[in-house]
Amino acid sequence: MKLKNFIIGGLLFLSTFGLASCNTSNYHPLENVESSLYVKKVDNYKNDLIQGMDVSQVISLENSGVKYYNFDGEEEDVLKVFADYGLNYIRVRVWNNPYDNDGNGYGGGNCNIDTAVELGKRASSYGVKMLVDFHYSDFWADPAKQMCPRAWLGMTIEEKSKALYEYTKESLNKLKANNVDVGMVQLGNEINNGLAGETTWFNRALLMIEGSKAIREVFPKAKIVVHFANPEKTGNYENYASKLDYYNVDYDVFASSYYPYWHGTLENLENTLNNISDKYDKDVMVAETSYAYTSEDSDYFGNTISDGGSVTKTYPYTVQGQSSQIRDVVQAVCNMKRGIGVFYWEGAWISVNKGSYEENLELWEKYGSGWASSYSVVYDPADAGKYFGGCAVDNQAFFDRTGHPLESLKTWLLFKNGNFVEKKVDALEDVNLIFDLNGEINLPTTVNAVMNDGSKEAVAVDWGIVDYDALKNGGVNKYTINGVAGGMTATAYISMVEYNFINNYSFEDGDNYWTITDISKKNEELYVEDKPTDSLTGTKHIHYWSSGTNNVEFSVEQQVNNLPTGLYKFTISIMGGDCGNTDIYLYVKINDEIVQKKSLSINGYGNWDTQVSENFEYTKGDKIVVGIYVKCAGEGNGAWGKIDDALLNSVTK
Ligand code: CA
């Protein structure tokens, strides 16, 4: 016991007065690195910028057999590779106790303070500092959940605050005893909606005040970080910062997650964080960011970001796109008045890379190298215990599935001075085309290319031999056609449809394109109504109602421009009631003369009458107007009705 105390004391001394400065001078990223990447120079680059990498998962991956390599193809400590390429900080999440009672890890790297010590020691040997990311939970904490550590369940807020203080102090002392160069400590992770099971700001502040106290005592020079997500939600950050200010929480850095596909524009991020700096006198930073280099999954466990979905795709999911996106985030932070750094989230979290889901699962369960294991069910049965599995961000790493670094890793060194290479195609935009079954099929001669500098250019495309007859004769259908453009594969998604030449055919865009004429000048209600239950499709339709007898008389029509020569038919639908005697018909006028006319009838609520004109010839250049005429005598509570879905389709001769 005495010996242990003595050793710890000695190391404390070294860490405070000797190693810290020694470590800093140890940090030597590579210089004059060559690259095929286009990297735009970051303006006003800050030489002391914190360039961080979250490496929390690394040890569990190594235990699962994952190996990492440098650009020479030699196996190397991934932390060294990061240090060589400009990463001067690591970030490690720390859970209080991510193990069940039998010692099975919950996954996500099974990260506790011992994991942080091990990674911290390795980082320190390369002169790289550490951000300790306390979640104050036994497993993942984020805006959706902030579960209390099991050991703290049932405690009063006073007891919990004390426990958090003791836990923080004890954990940081372990890092200190191991000479880990701790530069920053986080008071919780994405704490938008709570902390350690507490949701009131009063209680959360009590916990944070105790956490800060412990950090100041153990690492007086370390910066204290608060971390939130969703900068795109207007006013939230201002609200959080004002609460922290009101309760006098002691911190230095207000940090945000920034995932480009979810979290709004960089301009908004800049403005939001500048506002916090101005108003509350705080440094700011990006605590988490990332971007996909491919849409492919590599571990048989689906990724959060891939093709499709309602996300913002600022750059193509390519190695160049990943590089350009990170460069832009760094630029935004350098633009900020008090932006101090950017942390990338888990650039080393790759697939354990066995040949099947089952083999991967075995490793995820055994070593905690997936996002969650089945053992997490005892703590988080609703989410992790149910949806456990592998990695959802393997397509956002800086290493490929075999552990070899991607060119984009070099970005961290290159944006200081920029790296100019010849302009070339980086990716092609997909083409979405809709063709009328009875019309011409014209595939485009060019497709949009995203160039390596982020600009767009139209490049010639060769679709090869296309079977147009098959497209025309296949009915309403969808096809995918591949071509070649700029040496890459271009893809066209083709929908063959019964094309409707009417604009705003279902009145979803109000009365745009339509002319509604109040012929009787006595119509009491006649307008586009928004009421899904009374629409044939969509939510809107033409509504009419008049209480007086013979008040209803109107027309709704549209002139159709640029119609190709051909054979056509016109369709429209109506429903209504209490109309009495009616004279209702659809019509087609060519050069102001009615060439088609067909009656419609009123049959009560929900009983739509859909009528179609005879086929008629149209010659390009002639004036064509299609519409419906409605005249009702009315009875009972007054004539009412709804009109919807006008269709002008071409017809095969
Ligand atoms: Ca995956």
Coordinates of C-alpha atoms and ligand atoms in Angstrom, one line a residue, residues 296-303 390-395, ligand 1:
E296 CA -20.8 0.4 -49.0
D297 CA -21.1 -1.5 -45.8
S298 CA -18.2 -3.8 -44.9
D299 CA -19.3 -5.7 -41.8
Y300 CA -22.8 -7.1 -42.5
F301 CA -24.3 -4.6 -40.1
G302 CA -26.0 -1.6 -41.8
N303 CA -24.6 1.9 -41.6
G390 CA -21.6 -4.4 -35.4
C391 CA -20.4 -1.1 -36.7
A392 CA -22.7 1.5 -38.3
V393 CA -19.8 3.9 -39.3
D394 CA -17.3 1.6 -41.0
N395 CA -17.9 3.6 -44.2
Ligands
CA1 CA -21.5 -1.6 -41.0

